[in-house]
């Protein structure tokens, strides 16, 4: 990427000097992300609510909330294959294309079990594309522009999601979930088709043969070696494990409170999602600017702390106002975890992005599989307030771990 940037002329776009290829990739990324907005709204914000309305049990709700994590349990193994292939693009495009078609299943067969099976299959495919996407982004954009470009693209996507959340809510209230599910599947396929047009620079062989000779046949051995040699990375993984476990423990409880306790309609849930996407949009804009300009620890601290605050709001307040406020803070946290963690990995492990990100995703898979199933099952016999307070405590432990381990200047995490 560096050699291409030096050889190609640069010009200014949005106050950033970039090559023609980077500008082209940014436009394609923007268009694909805007198309993806509908799929994102339906899958990530309404899917579990739809399943609950179709009669999903609390155990099934826990499985649905755990599905993204279950799909990531095998990410380290996929990450090893992606590194060896030295071309992450097929690992992003193919799983996404197949996965987005799966939303047709619950649209046609509206049973809770179908929702669960489709979600699990979809997230298993996302376990392939997630570490590949980290490696792909590192090739699409240069390091000095990456935070801002990812932020700007997501700002546009978030802006579209705000009216889409209200549209999906009112549409599903009037006609049921089948229409939004079908539309999300079709437009999601169009999105990945457009994203397939991005162009990556020609990759030089570099140290690939050397890396392959030294890489263990058991992928986790190589990945844990990286953690042992990098204390900052180890502290980060410990902090995100605690905070992320708290977030995943609370995740199905949010849905239960919204649908079963407060009995919100889909349009009321849609207004809560508007708060989420508004905060998400603003945070992408601000965090993208921060990542390129100041020490990344400040940005990540806000994201980790957000996962401690949200369950506390639901557990101790528990009204529709808490739902609105909690959604907004959740949007802040998820925006920072999205682009902040990618930027963190890029700076701590250049050239090993897929490997380290795969380990992070595997840990997410472990905590995210246990947390939702545990809370979904326990919610039948344990107070929702007690479970949410426990989730909040986990989040605060993660926050304190991150502070204690990162409040010495680390030259690896400076700008660029």
C-alpha positions in Angstrom: 0.0 0.0 0.0 2.8 2.3 0.8 4.6 1.8 -2.5 1.4 2.4 -4.4 0.7 5.6 -2.4 4.2 7.0 -3.2 3.9 6.2 -6.9 0.4 7.6 -7.4 -0.5 11.3 -7.4 -2.5 12.6 -4.4 -5.3 15.1 -4.3 -7.5 16.6 -1.6 -10.9 15.2 -0.7 -12.7 16.2 2.5 -9.4 17.8 3.7 -7.5 14.5 3.2 -4.8 13.8 0.6 -5.5 10.5 -1.1 -4.8 8.6 -4.3 -7.4 7.9 -7.0 -7.7 4.3 -5.9 -8.3 5.2 -2.3 -11.0 7.7 -3.3 -12.6 5.1 -5.6 -12.7 2.5 -2.8 -14.1 5.1 -0.4 -17.0 5.9 -2.8 -17.7 2.2 -3.3 -17.6 1.6 0.5 -19.9 4.5 1.0 -22.5 3.2 -1.6 -22.4 -0.4 -0.3 -22.7 0.7 3.3 -25.7 2.9 2.5 -27.4 0.0 0.8 -26.5 -2.2 3.7 -28.3 0.1 6.1 -31.7 -1.7 5.7 -30.2 -5.1 6.3 -28.4 -3.7 9.4 -31.6 -2.2 10.8 -33.6 -5.4 10.3 -31.0 -7.9 11.4 -29.3 -6.1 14.3 -32.2 -4.0 15.7 -35.5 -5.8 15.0 -34.7 -9.4 14.4 -34.9 -10.6 18.0 -38.0 -8.4 18.6 -39.7 -10.1 15.6 -38.8 -13.5 17.0 -40.2 -12.7 20.4 -43.4 -11.5 18.7 -43.6 -14.8 16.9 -43.5 -16.6 20.3 -39.8 -17.2 21.0 -39.1 -18.6 24.5 -36.5 -17.0 26.8 -34.0 -19.7 26.0 -34.5 -19.1 22.2 -34.1 -15.3 22.9 -30.8 -16.1 24.6 -29.7 -18.2 21.6 -30.6 -15.4 19.2 -28.6 -12.9 21.3 -25.7 -15.4 21.5 -25.7 -16.2 17.8 -23.2 -13.5 16.7 -20.7 -14.8 19.3 -21.3 -18.4 18.5 -20.4 -17.6 14.9 -17.1 -16.1 16.0 -15.8 -19.1 18.1 -13.9 -20.4 15.0 -12.5 -17.0 13.9 -8.9 -17.8 14.9 -8.9 -20.8 12.5 -10.4 -18.7 9.7 -7.9 -16.0 10.4 -5.0 -18.4 9.9 -6.4 -19.4 6.5 -6.9 -15.8 5.5 -3.3 -14.9 6.4 -2.0 -17.8 4.3 -4.2 -16.9 1.4 -2.9 -13.3 1.4 -6.2 -12.2 -0.3 -9.0 -11.5 2.2 -11.5 -10.4 -0.4 -13.2 -13.8 -1.2 -13.5 -14.5 2.6 -15.6 -11.3 2.9 -17.7 -11.5 -0.3 -18.8 -15.1 -0.3 -20.0 -15.5 3.3 -21.8 -12.2 3.1 -23.6 -13.1 -0.1 -24.8 -16.4 1.3 -25.6 -15.1 4.7 -27.8 -12.3 3.5 -30.0 -14.7 1.6 -30.7 -16.6 4.8 -33.1 -13.8 5.9 -35.6 -15.3 3.4 -36.1 -18.3 5.7 -37.9 -16.6 8.6 -39.7 -14.4 6.1 -41.3 -17.5 4.5 -41.4 -19.7 7.6 -42.4 -17.5 10.6 -41.5 -19.9 13.4 -39.2 -19.1 16.3 -37.0 -22.1 15.6 -36.5 -20.9 12.0 -35.4 -17.5 13.3 -32.9 -19.2 15.5 -31.5 -21.6 12.8 -31.2 -18.7 10.3 -29.4 -16.5 12.8 -26.9 -19.2 13.8 -26.1 -20.0 10.2 -25.7 -16.4 9.3 -23.4 -15.7 12.2 -21.3 -18.7 11.5 -20.7 -17.2 8.1 -19.9 -13.8 9.7 -17.2 -15.6 11.7 -15.4 -16.1 8.4 -15.8 -12.6 7.1 -15.0 -10.7 10.3 -11.3 -11.3 10.5 -11.1 -11.0 6.7 -12.7 -7.6 6.9 -10.1 -6.3 9.3 -7.3 -7.4 6.8 -9.3 -6.0 3.9 -9.8 -2.6 5.4 -6.0 -2.3 6.1 -5.4 -2.7 2.4 -8.2 -0.5 1.2 -7.1 2.6 3.2 -3.8 4.0 4.3 -3.2 4.2 8.1 -3.2 8.0 8.3 -6.7 8.2 6.7 -8.3 5.0 7.9 -10.1 6.3 11.0 -11.7 9.2 9.3 -12.7 7.3 6.2 -14.3 4.5 8.2 -16.0 7.2 10.4 -17.4 9.2 7.4 -18.7 6.0 5.7 -20.5 5.0 8.9 -21.8 8.5 9.5 -23.6 8.3 6.1 -24.9 4.8 6.9 -26.1 5.9 10.4 -27.9 8.9 8.9 -29.9 6.6 6.6 -30.6 4.1 9.4 -32.5 6.8 11.4 -35.5 7.1 9.1 -35.2 3.3 8.2 -35.7 2.4 11.9 -39.0 4.2 11.9 -40.0 2.8 8.5 -39.2 -0.8 9.6 -41.1 -0.3 12.8 -44.2 1.1 11.2 -44.1 -1.3 8.3 -43.8 -4.4 10.5 -46.5 -3.1 12.9 -48.9 -2.8 9.9 -48.0 -5.9 7.8 -45.8 -8.1 9.9 -42.1 -8.9 9.6 -42.0 -10.8 6.3 -41.8 -7.7 4.1 -38.9 -6.0 5.9 -37.0 -9.4 6.1 -37.3 -10.0 2.3 -36.4 -6.4 1.5 -33.3 -6.6 3.8 -32.2 -9.8 2.1 -32.5 -8.5 -1.5 -30.9 -5.1 -0.8 -28.2 -6.7 1.3 -27.2 -8.8 -1.7 -27.1 -5.7 -3.9 -24.8 -4.1 -1.3 -22.2 -6.9 -1.2 -22.3 -7.0 -5.1 -21.3 -3.3 -5.1 -18.7 -3.8 -2.4 -17.1 -6.5 -4.6 -16.0 -3.7 -7.0 -13.3 -2.4 -4.6 -9.7 -2.6 -5.9 -6.9 -3.6 -3.6 -3.2 -2.7 -4.3 -0.9 -5.5 -5.5 0.5 -7.1 -2.4 4.3 -7.8 -2.4 5.4 -11.2 -1.1 7.1 -9.5 1.9 7.8 -12.0 4.8 4.9 -14.4 4.0 7.1 -17.4 3.4 9.0 -16.7 6.7 5.8 -16.3 8.6 4.3 -19.6 7.3 7.4 -21.5 8.3 7.2 -20.2 11.8 3.4 -20.5 12.2 2.2 -23.3 14.4 -0.3 -25.8 12.9 -2.5 -25.0 15.9 -3.5 -21.4 15.2 -4.2 -20.4 18.9 -0.5 -21.1 19.8 0.7 -18.4 17.5 -2.0 -16.0 18.5 -1.4 -16.4 22.3 2.3 -15.9 21.6 1.5 -12.5 20.2 -0.4 -11.7 23.4 2.4 -12.8 25.7 4.8 -10.6 23.8 2.6 -7.5 23.9 1.4 -6.5 27.4 -0.9 -3.7 26.1 -2.7 -6.2 23.8 -3.1 -8.6 26.7 -4.7 -5.9 29.0 -6.9 -4.8 26.1 -8.2 -8.4 25.6 -8.8 -8.8 29.4 -10.7 -5.5 29.6 -12.9 -6.2 26.6 -13.6 -9.7 27.8 -15.1 -8.4 31.1 -16.9 -5.4 29.6 -18.1 -7.5 26.6 -19.3 -10.3 28.8 -21.4 -7.7 30.8 -22.8 -6.3 27.6 -23.7 -9.8 26.2 -25.2 -10.9 29.6 -27.5 -7.9 29.4 -28.3 -8.0 25.7 -31.3 -10.4 25.7 -32.6 -8.7 28.8 -33.0 -5.4 26.9 -35.2 -7.2 24.4 -37.3 -8.9 27.1 -37.8 -5.6 28.9 -38.8 -3.8 25.8 -41.2 -6.4 24.4 -42.5 -8.3 27.4 -42.2 -5.9 30.4 -42.9 -2.5 28.8 -44.9 -4.0 25.9 -43.5 -1.5 23.4 -44.9 -1.5 19.9 -42.5 -1.8 16.9 -42.8 1.9 16.2 -41.9 2.7 19.9 -38.9 0.4 19.5 -38.2 2.3 16.3 -38.0 5.6 18.2 -35.5 4.0 20.6 -33.5 2.9 17.5 -33.5 6.5 16.3 -31.7 7.4 19.5 -29.3 4.6 19.0 -28.5 5.5 15.4 -28.3 9.2 16.1 -25.7 8.6 18.8 -24.0 6.0 16.5 -23.7 8.5 13.7 -22.3 11.3 15.8 -19.8 9.0 17.5 -18.6 7.6 14.2 -17.9 11.2 13.1 -16.2 12.2 16.4 -14.4 9.0 17.0 -13.0 8.8 13.5 -11.6 12.3 14.0 -10.2 11.4 17.4 -8.5 8.1 16.3 -6.4 9.9 13.6 -5.4 12.8 15.9 -5.1 11.8 19.6 -4.1 8.9 21.8 -6.5 6.0 21.1 -6.8 5.0 24.7 -9.2 7.9 25.4 -11.6 6.9 22.6 -11.5 3.2 23.7 -12.1 4.1 27.3 -15.4 5.8 26.4 -16.5 2.8 24.4 -15.7 0.3 27.2 -17.4 2.4 29.9 -20.6 2.7 27.8 -21.1 -1.1 28.2 -21.1 -0.6 32.0 -23.6 2.3 32.0 -26.3 0.8 29.8 -27.3 -2.2 32.0 -27.2 0.0 35.0 -29.8 2.3 33.4 -32.1 -0.6 32.5 -31.6 -2.3 35.9 -32.0 0.7 38.2 -34.4 2.8 36.1 -36.2 0.5 33.7 -38.7 2.9 32.0 -39.2 3.9 28.4 -36.9 6.9 29.1 -34.2 4.5 30.2 -34.7 2.5 27.0 -34.2 5.7 24.9 -31.2 6.8 26.9 -29.7 3.3 27.0 -30.0 3.0 23.3 -28.2 6.2 22.7 -25.3 5.2 25.0 -25.2 1.7 23.4 -24.8 3.5 20.1 -21.8 5.4 21.4 -20.3 2.2 22.7 -20.8 0.1 19.6 -19.5 2.8 17.2 -16.3 3.0 19.2 -15.9 -0.8 19.4 -16.5 -1.0 15.7 -13.8 1.4 14.4 -11.8 1.9 17.6 -10.9 -1.8 18.1 -9.9 -2.1 14.4 -7.7 1.0 14.7 -6.2 -0.4 17.9 -5.3 -3.7 16.2 -3.9 -2.0 13.2 -1.5 0.0 15.3 -0.5 -2.8 17.8 -0.1 -5.6 15.2 0.7 -4.2 11.7 0.7 -7.1 9.2 -1.0 -9.5 11.7 -4.4 -7.8 11.7 -6.4 -10.9 10.8 -4.6 -13.1 13.4 -5.0 -10.7 16.3 -8.6 -9.7 15.3 -9.4 -13.4 15.0 -8.3 -13.9 18.6 -10.4 -10.9 19.8 -13.4 -12.3 17.9 -12.9 -15.8 19.4 -12.9 -14.3 22.9 -16.1 -12.4 22.0 -17.4 -15.8 20.8 -16.8 -17.4 24.2 -18.2 -14.6 26.3 -21.0 -13.8 23.9 -22.1 -17.5 23.7 -22.2 -18.0 27.5 -23.6 -14.6 28.5 -26.9 -14.4 26.6 -27.8 -18.1 27.0 -27.1 -17.8 30.8 -29.1 -14.6 31.3 -31.9 -15.8 29.0 -32.2 -19.0 31.1 -31.8 -17.4 34.5 -34.3 -14.6 33.7 -37.1 -17.2 34.4 -36.0 -17.5 38.1 -33.8 -14.5 38.8 -34.9 -10.8 38.9 -34.0 -8.9 35.7 -32.7 -6.1 37.9 -30.2 -8.4 39.7 -28.9 -9.7 36.3 -28.6 -6.3 34.9 -26.6 -5.0 38.0 -24.3 -8.0 37.7 -23.8 -7.1 34.0 -23.0 -3.5 34.9 -20.4 -4.6 37.5 -18.7 -6.7 34.8 -18.6 -3.6 32.6 -17.0 -1.5 35.4 -14.4 -4.2 36.1 -13.4 -4.1 32.4 -13.3 -0.3 32.4 -11.0 -0.3 35.5 -8.7 -3.0 34.0 -8.3 -0.9 30.8 -7.5 2.3 32.8 -5.0 0.5 35.1 -3.2 -1.1 32.1 -3.1 1.7 29.6 -2.6 4.9 31.5 1.1 5.0 30.7 2.0 6.4 27.4 2.5 3.7 24.8 4.3 4.9 21.7 2.7 2.1 19.6 -0.7 3.7 20.1 0.2 7.3 19.1 -1.4 8.9 16.1 -0.6 7.0 12.9 
